[in-house]
Short mmCIF file of C-alpha atoms in Angstrom, two decimals:
data_model
loop_
_atom_site.label_atom_id
_atom_site.label_comp_id
_atom_site.label_asym_id
_atom_site.label_seq_id
_atom_site.Cartn_x
_atom_site.Cartn_y
_atom_site.Cartn_z
CA UNK A 1 19.18 47.34 10.57
CA UNK A 2 17.80 47.23 14.09
CA UNK A 3 15.59 44.39 15.27
CA UNK A 4 13.34 45.60 18.06
CA UNK A 5 11.74 43.48 20.77
CA UNK A 6 7.95 43.25 21.00
CA UNK A 7 8.02 45.79 23.84
CA UNK A 8 10.02 48.20 21.69
CA UNK A 9 7.67 47.67 18.74
CA UNK A 10 4.72 48.52 20.98
CA UNK A 11 6.55 51.68 22.06
CA UNK A 12 7.33 52.47 18.41
CA UNK A 13 3.62 52.27 17.58
CA UNK A 14 2.80 54.54 20.49
CA UNK A 15 5.51 57.03 19.56
CA UNK A 16 4.29 57.13 15.94
CA UNK A 17 0.72 57.77 17.09
CA UNK A 18 1.84 60.64 19.33
CA UNK A 19 4.40 62.27 17.07
CA UNK A 20 3.18 61.83 13.49
CA UNK A 21 0.53 62.50 14.79
CA UNK A 22 -2.01 59.86 13.79
CA UNK A 23 -4.90 58.18 15.56
CA UNK A 24 -4.29 54.56 16.51
CA UNK A 25 -7.33 53.45 14.48
CA UNK A 26 -5.88 55.22 11.42
CA UNK A 27 -2.49 53.56 11.90
CA UNK A 28 -4.33 50.24 12.08
CA UNK A 29 -6.12 51.12 8.84
CA UNK A 30 -2.76 51.87 7.22
CA UNK A 31 -1.49 48.45 8.26
CA UNK A 32 -4.70 46.76 7.08
CA UNK A 33 -4.41 48.38 3.65
CA UNK A 34 -0.83 47.08 3.30
CA UNK A 35 -1.91 43.58 4.36
CA UNK A 36 -4.92 43.62 2.03
CA UNK A 37 -2.76 44.73 -0.89
CA UNK A 38 -0.33 41.86 -0.26
CA UNK A 39 -3.23 39.37 -0.19
CA UNK A 40 -4.84 40.69 -3.38
CA UNK A 41 -1.50 40.42 -5.17
CA UNK A 42 -1.49 36.65 -4.62
CA UNK A 43 -5.14 35.58 -4.50
CA UNK A 44 -8.02 36.56 -6.77
CA UNK A 45 -11.61 37.32 -5.80
CA UNK A 46 -12.49 33.72 -6.72
CA UNK A 47 -10.79 32.56 -3.49
CA UNK A 48 -13.19 32.24 -0.52
CA UNK A 49 -11.70 33.85 2.60
CA UNK A 50 -12.21 32.92 6.24
CA UNK A 51 -10.91 35.43 8.79
CA UNK A 52 -10.22 34.47 12.40
CA UNK A 53 -9.87 37.57 14.60
CA UNK A 54 -8.74 37.61 18.20
CA UNK A 55 -9.77 40.12 20.88
CA UNK A 56 -6.71 42.39 20.69
CA UNK A 57 -5.19 44.69 18.12
CA UNK A 58 -4.15 41.77 15.92
CA UNK A 59 -7.86 40.95 15.77
CA UNK A 60 -8.55 44.61 14.97
CA UNK A 61 -6.17 44.35 12.02
CA UNK A 62 -7.95 41.20 10.88
CA UNK A 63 -11.41 42.83 11.05
CA UNK A 64 -10.16 45.79 9.01
CA UNK A 65 -8.64 43.42 6.45
CA UNK A 66 -11.97 41.53 6.23
CA UNK A 67 -13.81 44.78 5.47
CA UNK A 68 -11.26 45.89 2.87
CA UNK A 69 -11.33 42.48 1.15
CA UNK A 70 -15.13 42.64 0.99
CA UNK A 71 -14.84 46.06 -0.61
CA UNK A 72 -12.50 44.54 -3.19
CA UNK A 73 -15.12 41.94 -4.10
CA UNK A 74 -13.94 38.95 -2.06
CA UNK A 75 -16.38 36.61 -0.34
CA UNK A 76 -15.34 36.77 3.32
CA UNK A 77 -16.60 34.97 6.43
CA UNK A 78 -15.27 36.48 9.67
CA UNK A 79 -15.13 34.98 13.16
CA UNK A 80 -14.38 37.33 16.06
CA UNK A 81 -13.42 35.58 19.30
CA UNK A 82 -14.66 37.57 22.28
CA UNK A 83 -14.57 34.87 24.93
CA UNK A 84 -13.93 37.16 27.91
CA UNK A 85 -16.20 39.95 26.69
CA UNK A 86 -13.25 42.31 26.41
CA UNK A 87 -11.96 43.67 23.11
CA UNK A 88 -9.27 46.27 22.54
CA UNK A 89 -10.60 49.74 21.68
CA UNK A 90 -9.52 49.56 18.05
CA UNK A 91 -10.88 46.04 17.73
CA UNK A 92 -14.27 47.40 18.89
CA UNK A 93 -14.15 50.20 16.32
CA UNK A 94 -13.29 47.82 13.48
CA UNK A 95 -16.03 45.43 14.56
CA UNK A 96 -18.50 48.31 14.23
CA UNK A 97 -17.14 49.33 10.84
CA UNK A 98 -17.62 45.78 9.63
CA UNK A 99 -21.13 45.62 11.08
CA UNK A 100 -21.99 48.89 9.33
CA UNK A 101 -21.17 47.34 5.96
CA UNK A 102 -23.44 45.45 3.62
CA UNK A 103 -22.08 42.04 4.67
CA UNK A 104 -22.63 42.37 8.41
CA UNK A 105 -24.28 38.95 8.49
CA UNK A 106 -20.95 37.36 7.59
CA UNK A 107 -19.44 38.47 10.92
CA UNK A 108 -19.89 35.88 13.65
CA UNK A 109 -18.89 36.90 17.16
CA UNK A 110 -17.89 33.91 19.26
CA UNK A 111 -18.52 34.34 22.98
CA UNK A 112 -18.98 30.74 24.11
CA UNK A 113 -19.65 27.76 21.86
CA UNK A 114 -17.84 27.70 18.54
CA UNK A 115 -18.86 25.62 15.56
CA UNK A 116 -15.84 25.73 13.24
CA UNK A 117 -16.42 26.19 9.52
CA UNK A 118 -15.26 23.63 7.00
CA UNK A 119 -11.91 24.70 5.62
CA UNK A 120 -11.20 23.41 2.12
CA UNK A 121 -8.16 23.47 -0.14
CA UNK A 122 -9.53 26.30 -2.26
CA UNK A 123 -9.97 28.60 0.76
CA UNK A 124 -7.70 31.22 2.26
CA UNK A 125 -7.56 31.58 6.05
CA UNK A 126 -6.50 34.95 7.46
CA UNK A 127 -4.99 34.38 10.90
CA UNK A 128 -5.49 37.42 13.11
CA UNK A 129 -5.87 35.68 16.47
CA UNK A 130 -2.74 36.85 18.32
CA UNK A 131 0.18 39.02 17.27
CA UNK A 132 3.54 40.14 18.58
CA UNK A 133 2.29 40.84 22.10
CA UNK A 134 1.72 37.17 22.96
CA UNK A 135 3.81 36.16 25.99
CA UNK A 136 2.63 32.64 26.86
CA UNK A 137 1.72 29.46 24.96
CA UNK A 138 -1.80 29.11 23.62
CA UNK A 139 -4.06 26.74 25.52
CA UNK A 140 -7.70 25.66 25.71
CA UNK A 141 -10.03 26.63 22.89
CA UNK A 142 -7.50 28.75 21.02
CA UNK A 143 -5.03 25.86 21.00
CA UNK A 144 -7.76 23.61 19.62
CA UNK A 145 -8.61 26.17 16.94
CA UNK A 146 -4.96 26.41 15.88
CA UNK A 147 -4.75 22.62 15.58
CA UNK A 148 -7.98 22.60 13.56
CA UNK A 149 -6.60 25.21 11.14
CA UNK A 150 -3.26 23.40 10.82
CA UNK A 151 -4.98 20.10 10.03
CA UNK A 152 -7.04 21.68 7.24
CA UNK A 153 -5.86 21.87 3.60
CA UNK A 154 -6.51 25.64 3.44
CA UNK A 155 -3.63 28.06 2.98
CA UNK A 156 -3.05 30.42 5.90
CA UNK A 157 -1.91 34.04 5.86
CA UNK A 158 -0.82 35.24 9.29
CA UNK A 159 -0.97 38.91 10.23
CA UNK A 160 2.32 40.11 11.73
CA UNK A 161 3.15 36.85 13.57
CA UNK A 162 1.69 33.33 13.22
CA UNK A 163 -0.66 32.97 16.18
CA UNK A 164 0.97 31.12 19.04
CA UNK A 165 4.50 32.08 18.03
CA UNK A 166 6.18 34.53 20.38
CA UNK A 167 8.29 37.34 18.99
CA UNK A 168 11.45 36.46 20.87
CA UNK A 169 11.70 33.41 23.10
CA UNK A 170 9.90 30.19 22.14
CA UNK A 171 12.10 27.87 24.18
CA UNK A 172 9.23 26.57 26.27
CA UNK A 173 6.43 27.20 23.80
CA UNK A 174 3.99 24.42 22.85
CA UNK A 175 4.81 24.00 19.20
CA UNK A 176 1.69 21.99 18.40
CA UNK A 177 -0.30 25.12 19.30
CA UNK A 178 1.32 27.46 16.76
CA UNK A 179 -0.18 28.31 13.38
CA UNK A 180 1.69 26.93 10.35
CA UNK A 181 1.39 29.85 7.97
CA UNK A 182 1.80 29.62 4.22
CA UNK A 183 2.59 33.36 4.22
CA UNK A 184 3.40 35.70 7.09
CA UNK A 185 2.80 39.42 6.49
CA UNK A 186 4.81 41.04 9.24
CA UNK A 187 4.62 44.76 10.01
CA UNK A 188 7.62 47.10 9.91
CA UNK A 189 10.38 44.52 10.45
CA UNK A 190 11.18 40.86 11.00
CA UNK A 191 10.70 39.73 14.57
CA UNK A 192 13.66 38.23 16.41
CA UNK A 193 12.18 34.72 16.41
CA UNK A 194 11.89 34.85 12.62
CA UNK A 195 15.69 34.67 12.41
CA UNK A 196 15.84 31.26 14.12
CA UNK A 197 15.78 27.98 12.25
CA UNK A 198 13.30 26.35 14.62
CA UNK A 199 10.63 28.98 13.77
CA UNK A 200 10.74 28.59 9.99
CA UNK A 201 8.13 25.82 9.89
CA UNK A 202 5.56 28.27 11.26
CA UNK A 203 6.41 31.35 9.19
CA UNK A 204 6.28 30.00 5.65
CA UNK A 205 7.01 32.70 3.12
CA UNK A 206 7.72 36.06 4.72
CA UNK A 207 6.90 39.56 3.52
CA UNK A 208 7.83 42.63 5.54
CA UNK A 209 5.32 45.45 5.08
CA UNK A 210 6.36 49.06 5.56
CA UNK A 211 3.63 50.92 7.45
CA UNK A 212 5.70 54.09 7.88
CA UNK A 213 6.41 53.99 11.59
CA UNK A 214 8.40 56.85 13.11
CA UNK A 215 11.93 57.06 11.63
CA UNK A 216 12.87 59.39 14.48
CA UNK A 217 12.15 56.73 17.11
CA UNK A 218 13.94 54.08 15.06
CA UNK A 219 17.05 56.22 14.74
CA UNK A 220 17.32 57.30 18.36
CA UNK A 221 16.39 54.00 20.04
CA UNK A 222 19.17 51.60 21.00
CA UNK A 223 18.69 47.95 20.09
CA UNK A 224 20.39 44.77 21.20
CA UNK A 225 19.80 42.96 17.91
CA UNK A 226 20.85 44.00 14.40
CA UNK A 227 20.86 42.56 10.89
CA UNK A 228 23.83 43.41 8.69
CA UNK A 229 23.17 45.41 5.55
CA UNK A 230 25.36 45.76 2.50
CA UNK A 231 26.28 49.35 3.32
CA UNK A 232 27.49 48.26 6.77
CA UNK A 233 30.09 46.12 5.01
CA UNK A 234 31.04 48.51 2.23
CA UNK A 235 31.83 51.21 4.78
CA UNK A 236 34.14 48.86 6.71
CA UNK A 237 36.23 47.52 3.83
CA UNK A 238 39.94 48.35 3.92
CA UNK A 239 41.14 49.21 0.44
CA UNK A 240 44.52 48.21 -0.96
CA UNK A 241 46.87 51.12 -1.62
CA UNK A 242 48.50 51.36 -5.04
CA UNK A 243 52.00 51.10 -3.55
CA UNK A 244 51.18 48.23 -1.18
CA UNK A 245 53.56 45.28 -0.86
CA UNK A 246 53.17 41.93 0.88
CA UNK A 247 55.05 43.16 3.92
CA UNK A 248 52.35 45.68 4.81
CA UNK A 249 49.36 43.54 3.81
CA UNK A 250 49.55 41.33 6.90
CA UNK A 251 51.22 38.09 7.92
CA UNK A 252 48.82 35.34 9.04
CA UNK A 253 49.55 32.11 10.90
CA UNK A 254 47.25 29.11 10.42
CA UNK A 255 47.56 26.11 12.77
CA UNK A 256 45.44 23.36 11.26
CA UNK A 257 45.27 19.78 10.12
CA UNK A 258 46.24 16.36 11.38
CA UNK A 259 46.95 13.12 9.54
CA UNK A 260 43.82 12.37 7.53
CA UNK A 261 42.53 15.93 7.98
CA UNK A 262 44.92 17.83 5.73
CA UNK A 263 41.93 19.17 3.81
CA UNK A 264 41.02 21.43 6.74
CA UNK A 265 44.47 23.02 6.60
CA UNK A 266 44.24 23.39 2.82
CA UNK A 267 40.83 25.07 2.95
CA UNK A 268 41.67 27.46 5.79
CA UNK A 269 44.96 28.42 4.14
CA UNK A 270 43.47 28.92 0.66
CA UNK A 271 40.62 31.01 2.07
CA UNK A 272 43.12 33.11 4.02
CA UNK A 273 45.20 33.77 0.90
CA UNK A 274 42.06 34.62 -1.13
CA UNK A 275 41.04 37.23 1.45
CA UNK A 276 43.76 39.76 0.78
CA UNK A 277 46.52 38.91 3.25
CA UNK A 278 50.13 39.43 2.19
CA UNK A 279 51.56 36.17 3.51
CA UNK A 280 50.29 32.97 5.15
CA UNK A 281 52.31 30.48 7.16
CA UNK A 282 50.65 27.16 7.96
CA UNK A 283 51.75 24.84 10.76
CA UNK A 284 50.68 21.26 10.12
CA UNK A 285 52.09 17.76 10.77
CA UNK A 286 54.89 16.36 8.59
CA UNK A 287 52.64 13.89 6.78
CA UNK A 288 50.66 16.79 5.32
CA UNK A 289 53.73 18.34 3.69
CA UNK A 290 53.34 17.04 0.13
CA UNK A 291 49.59 17.68 0.07
CA UNK A 292 49.99 21.27 1.25
CA UNK A 293 52.85 22.03 -1.15
CA UNK A 294 50.80 20.85 -4.10
CA UNK A 295 47.41 22.26 -3.01
CA UNK A 296 48.59 25.66 -1.75
CA UNK A 297 51.97 26.54 -3.29
CA UNK A 298 51.58 30.17 -2.20
CA UNK A 299 51.71 29.26 1.51
CA UNK A 300 54.81 29.04 3.68
CA UNK A 301 54.87 25.69 5.48
CA UNK A 302 56.21 25.07 8.95
CA UNK A 303 56.12 21.39 9.87
CA UNK A 304 55.41 20.14 13.37
CA UNK A 305 58.11 17.65 14.37
CA UNK A 306 55.44 14.98 14.84
CA UNK A 307 54.33 13.00 11.82
CA UNK A 308 50.58 13.04 12.39
CA UNK A 309 49.54 15.77 14.84
CA UNK A 310 50.19 19.30 16.07
CA UNK A 311 52.18 18.96 19.28
CA UNK A 312 54.37 22.04 19.75
CA UNK A 313 53.43 25.71 20.04
CA UNK A 314 55.52 28.29 18.19
CA UNK A 315 56.36 31.94 18.74
CA UNK A 316 53.99 34.36 17.04
CA UNK A 317 56.44 37.26 16.84
CA UNK A 318 56.08 38.72 13.36
CA UNK A 319 52.57 37.38 12.82
CA UNK A 320 49.56 39.71 12.71
CA UNK A 321 46.85 37.09 13.32
CA UNK A 322 46.45 33.46 14.31
CA UNK A 323 43.77 31.04 13.11
CA UNK A 324 43.78 27.75 15.01
CA UNK A 325 41.67 24.62 15.17
CA UNK A 326 40.48 23.24 11.80
CA UNK A 327 41.19 19.52 11.61
CA UNK A 328 43.62 19.54 14.58
CA UNK A 329 42.25 16.46 16.29
CA UNK A 330 41.70 16.13 20.03
CA UNK A 331 44.52 13.97 21.37
CA UNK A 332 45.98 15.19 24.63
CA UNK A 333 49.36 16.27 23.24
CA UNK A 334 47.53 18.39 20.67
CA UNK A 335 45.27 19.82 23.36
CA UNK A 336 48.26 20.90 25.47
CA UNK A 337 49.97 22.42 22.44
CA UNK A 338 46.79 24.21 21.42
CA UNK A 339 46.28 26.03 24.73
CA UNK A 340 50.02 26.78 24.88
CA UNK A 341 49.79 28.32 21.40
CA UNK A 342 46.88 30.52 22.43
CA UNK A 343 48.72 31.62 25.59
CA UNK A 344 51.84 32.48 23.60
CA UNK A 345 50.03 34.41 20.88
CA UNK A 346 50.76 38.14 20.81
CA UNK A 347 48.24 38.80 18.03
CA UNK A 348 44.45 38.52 17.49
CA UNK A 349 43.17 34.93 17.45
CA UNK A 350 40.43 32.97 15.65
CA UNK A 351 39.63 29.68 17.40
CA UNK A 352 37.50 27.14 15.53
CA UNK A 353 36.59 23.47 15.27
CA UNK A 354 38.86 21.22 17.34
CA UNK A 355 40.29 24.19 19.24
CA UNK A 356 36.75 24.71 20.56
CA UNK A 357 36.18 21.00 21.16
CA UNK A 358 39.40 20.86 23.18
CA UNK A 359 38.28 23.84 25.25
CA UNK A 360 34.94 22.15 25.84
CA UNK A 361 36.70 19.13 27.32
CA UNK A 362 39.13 21.30 29.34
CA UNK A 363 36.69 23.91 30.55
CA UNK A 364 39.07 25.47 33.08
CA UNK A 365 41.28 26.53 30.17
CA UNK A 366 38.62 28.97 28.99
CA UNK A 367 39.67 31.31 31.78
CA UNK A 368 43.09 31.53 30.09
CA UNK A 369 41.68 32.83 26.80
CA UNK A 370 42.73 36.39 25.96
CA UNK A 371 40.09 39.11 25.78
CA UNK A 372 39.04 39.78 22.23
CA UNK A 373 39.47 36.21 21.01
CA UNK A 374 37.16 35.25 18.12
CA UNK A 375 35.39 31.90 18.41
CA UNK A 376 33.37 30.37 15.56
CA UNK A 377 31.33 27.41 16.86
CA UNK A 378 28.52 25.64 15.07
CA UNK A 379 25.52 24.83 17.32
CA UNK A 380 26.82 21.49 18.59
CA UNK A 381 30.21 22.98 19.39
CA UNK A 382 28.50 25.81 21.26
CA UNK A 383 26.49 23.28 23.27
CA UNK A 384 29.72 21.52 24.22
CA UNK A 385 31.32 24.81 25.27
CA UNK A 386 28.36 25.70 27.51
CA UNK A 387 28.06 22.18 28.93
CA UNK A 388 24.63 20.99 27.79
CA UNK A 389 22.37 20.94 24.72
CA UNK A 390 20.09 23.94 24.26
CA UNK A 391 16.34 23.30 24.05
CA UNK A 392 15.78 25.92 21.34
CA UNK A 393 17.63 28.38 19.14
CA UNK A 394 16.76 31.35 21.35
CA UNK A 395 18.18 29.61 24.40
CA UNK A 396 21.36 28.77 22.48
CA UNK A 397 21.70 32.38 21.37
CA UNK A 398 21.20 33.58 24.95
CA UNK A 399 23.93 31.19 26.14
CA UNK A 400 26.24 32.43 23.37
CA UNK A 401 25.68 36.03 24.47
CA UNK A 402 26.44 35.17 28.07
CA UNK A 403 29.62 33.33 27.07
CA UNK A 404 30.75 36.26 24.90
CA UNK A 405 30.22 38.67 27.78
CA UNK A 406 31.93 36.49 30.39
CA UNK A 407 34.99 35.82 28.18
CA UNK A 408 34.92 39.28 26.55
CA UNK A 409 35.05 37.36 23.29
CA UNK A 410 33.57 37.73 19.82
CA UNK A 411 31.56 34.59 19.12
CA UNK A 412 30.09 33.76 15.71
CA UNK A 413 27.39 31.11 16.10
CA UNK A 414 27.36 29.58 12.63
CA UNK A 415 24.13 28.76 10.83
CA UNK A 416 21.75 30.05 8.15
CA UNK A 417 21.68 33.44 9.85
CA UNK A 418 25.17 33.28 11.38
CA UNK A 419 25.12 35.36 14.52
CA UNK A 420 27.88 37.50 15.97
CA UNK A 421 27.63 37.95 19.74
CA UNK A 422 29.72 40.88 20.96
CA UNK A 423 31.42 41.33 24.34
CA UNK A 424 28.94 44.11 25.20
CA UNK A 425 25.93 41.79 24.77
CA UNK A 426 24.79 43.05 21.36
CA UNK A 427 23.98 40.61 18.57
CA UNK A 428 24.47 40.97 14.82
CA UNK A 429 22.77 38.61 12.36
CA UNK A 430 24.27 37.94 8.94
CA UNK A 431 21.79 37.85 6.01
CA UNK A 432 24.04 36.24 3.38
CA UNK A 433 24.54 32.52 2.83
CA UNK A 434 22.40 29.54 1.86
CA UNK A 435 21.77 25.90 2.69
CA UNK A 436 24.27 24.75 0.07
CA UNK A 437 26.97 25.90 2.47
CA UNK A 438 25.94 23.18 4.91
CA UNK A 439 28.89 21.11 3.78
CA UNK A 440 32.15 19.88 5.30
CA UNK A 441 34.89 22.50 5.27
CA UNK A 442 32.67 25.57 5.05
CA UNK A 443 33.64 26.56 8.59
CA UNK A 444 37.35 26.12 7.82
CA UNK A 445 36.89 28.64 5.00
CA UNK A 446 35.33 31.14 7.41
CA UNK A 447 38.30 30.74 9.78
CA UNK A 448 40.71 31.50 6.95
CA UNK A 449 38.77 34.58 5.83
CA UNK A 450 38.56 36.13 9.29
CA UNK A 451 42.22 35.36 10.06
CA UNK A 452 43.22 37.17 6.86
CA UNK A 453 41.09 40.20 7.72
CA UNK A 454 42.61 40.40 11.19
CA UNK A 455 46.10 40.24 9.69
CA UNK A 456 45.14 43.00 7.26
CA UNK A 457 44.38 45.26 10.21
CA UNK A 458 40.64 44.94 10.73
CA UNK A 459 39.41 45.29 14.32
CA UNK A 460 37.93 42.05 15.67
CA UNK A 461 34.32 43.22 15.34
CA UNK A 462 34.82 44.44 11.78
CA UNK A 463 36.73 41.30 10.83
CA UNK A 464 33.82 39.19 12.06
CA UNK A 465 31.17 41.32 10.34
CA UNK A 466 32.99 41.58 7.02
CA UNK A 467 34.18 37.98 7.22
CA UNK A 468 30.83 36.31 7.77
CA UNK A 469 29.15 38.57 5.19
CA UNK A 470 31.82 37.79 2.56
CA UNK A 471 31.68 34.09 3.39
CA UNK A 472 27.91 34.01 2.86
CA UNK A 473 28.05 36.23 -0.24
CA UNK A 474 30.67 33.99 -1.86
CA UNK A 475 28.44 31.02 -1.02
CA UNK A 476 25.46 32.76 -2.61
CA UNK A 477 27.44 33.51 -5.78
CA UNK A 478 28.62 29.89 -5.90
CA UNK A 479 25.08 28.58 -5.42
CA UNK A 480 23.76 30.84 -8.17
CA UNK A 481 26.29 29.40 -10.59
CA UNK A 482 26.45 25.78 -9.44
CA UNK A 483 23.25 25.15 -7.48
CA UNK A 484 22.96 24.44 -3.77
CA UNK A 485 23.09 20.67 -4.02
CA UNK A 486 26.48 20.64 -5.75
CA UNK A 487 28.20 23.31 -3.66
CA UNK A 488 31.39 22.35 -1.80
CA UNK A 489 33.67 24.38 0.45
CA UNK A 490 36.24 24.98 -2.30
CA UNK A 491 33.53 26.68 -4.36
CA UNK A 492 33.14 29.28 -1.63
CA UNK A 493 36.87 30.07 -1.85
CA UNK A 494 36.72 30.18 -5.64
CA UNK A 495 33.96 32.81 -5.48
CA UNK A 496 35.59 35.04 -2.86
CA UNK A 497 37.14 37.21 -5.57
CA UNK A 498 33.68 37.86 -7.03
CA UNK A 499 32.35 38.70 -3.56
CA UNK A 500 35.11 41.25 -3.00
CA UNK A 501 34.54 42.74 -6.45
CA UNK A 502 30.81 43.04 -5.80
CA UNK A 503 31.35 44.95 -2.56
CA UNK A 504 34.09 47.15 -4.02
CA UNK A 505 32.06 48.24 -7.09
#
């Protein structure tokens, strides 16, 4: 599913108006009816409603919603802010429609001084001040109004976007001047900023309302941002032939673990085996031998000559994929062996965890990385790779995209909506997964899954897409059975078989 920018959404509205064809005021009415229906589903006519409408089309939506709620029997008080004496054309038309109704006296147009109404816990506030077109932080009177609304006990429904929140980049926004919505009723699709963790406090519950915008424009218009859908994954799955044998199901190499971190090697190896690969060889220090033999008897073990750390790269002839990094440690001998292993690899590579931390502390080595490498950092690891902490999620995503383009790498930025940044600059968000997966070892599992898929013959992009979707789906199935609080990384592995079965049905 494509995620359009605010500029593209504006163009989509315009295209729909021209090609449906439909008048802009009628498209606004269509949106208002969808918003009103969503409100009436959750609140009865016993709930007093206060509507705050801005001067643009978001305000026009709000005025239309006020009129429709009045027609449904709600008691509505509406405030239209016309500070500069300039309203959008459709806002003017909806103001007149409201004035023509029997409750015209309940519309107050604010042009200068504003005496805010008392907002109580039993009230509903409809926020229609500013929508997706906002491109700078709120200030002055509007900032004060937002703070007043946020400090009240009333529940807030925001139309399209919580006022003050920008649709894409909120890196330098003033967060005190953004509405904290209880419910956001967004039109057509989620906005890009809605996919970031640092925007969730403003959005509240989210409902996406279909207002039947032009499918022709949606189909033909290129987007930079996408959200994975189930059918995207089903169509990319490689199916096992009836006469398959382990020799043609892929041979994966996992380089993981150090003394005291054998669990990382166990998890990555088990996840790799559970993801359909024919054979897995794990390189790990000698002191991990007994643990690995007992925990993962299906794996082939190749011991580093050192007792406690990975110190010597090996040939990758005969291997179809390499996963390297979980639990490796960061000592200098390991660092030298790690970059040597990547240089020697003749197969696709997944680099995770300490492999990334080593690269962050030896930044010149990043120029030696092969094109097409897959990197799976969490936010802090990404910040180390780019050299400084990001100020916001959008800025971190932008840096990830730039790094993916400069290295010609596939980078999965892990999180609630794990994000795949492609070498061409496009971005794919993953919708599966849950907060129960915020647990040690979850990333090691992802490394194992993607390494297995590469060894099975998936292209890097497909391995990343299928891998992160499966990882999140297995986590969702585990959370459904066990609850989020009790979920551990091994539970994700244990539910991989169910995730595969679900997608193969």
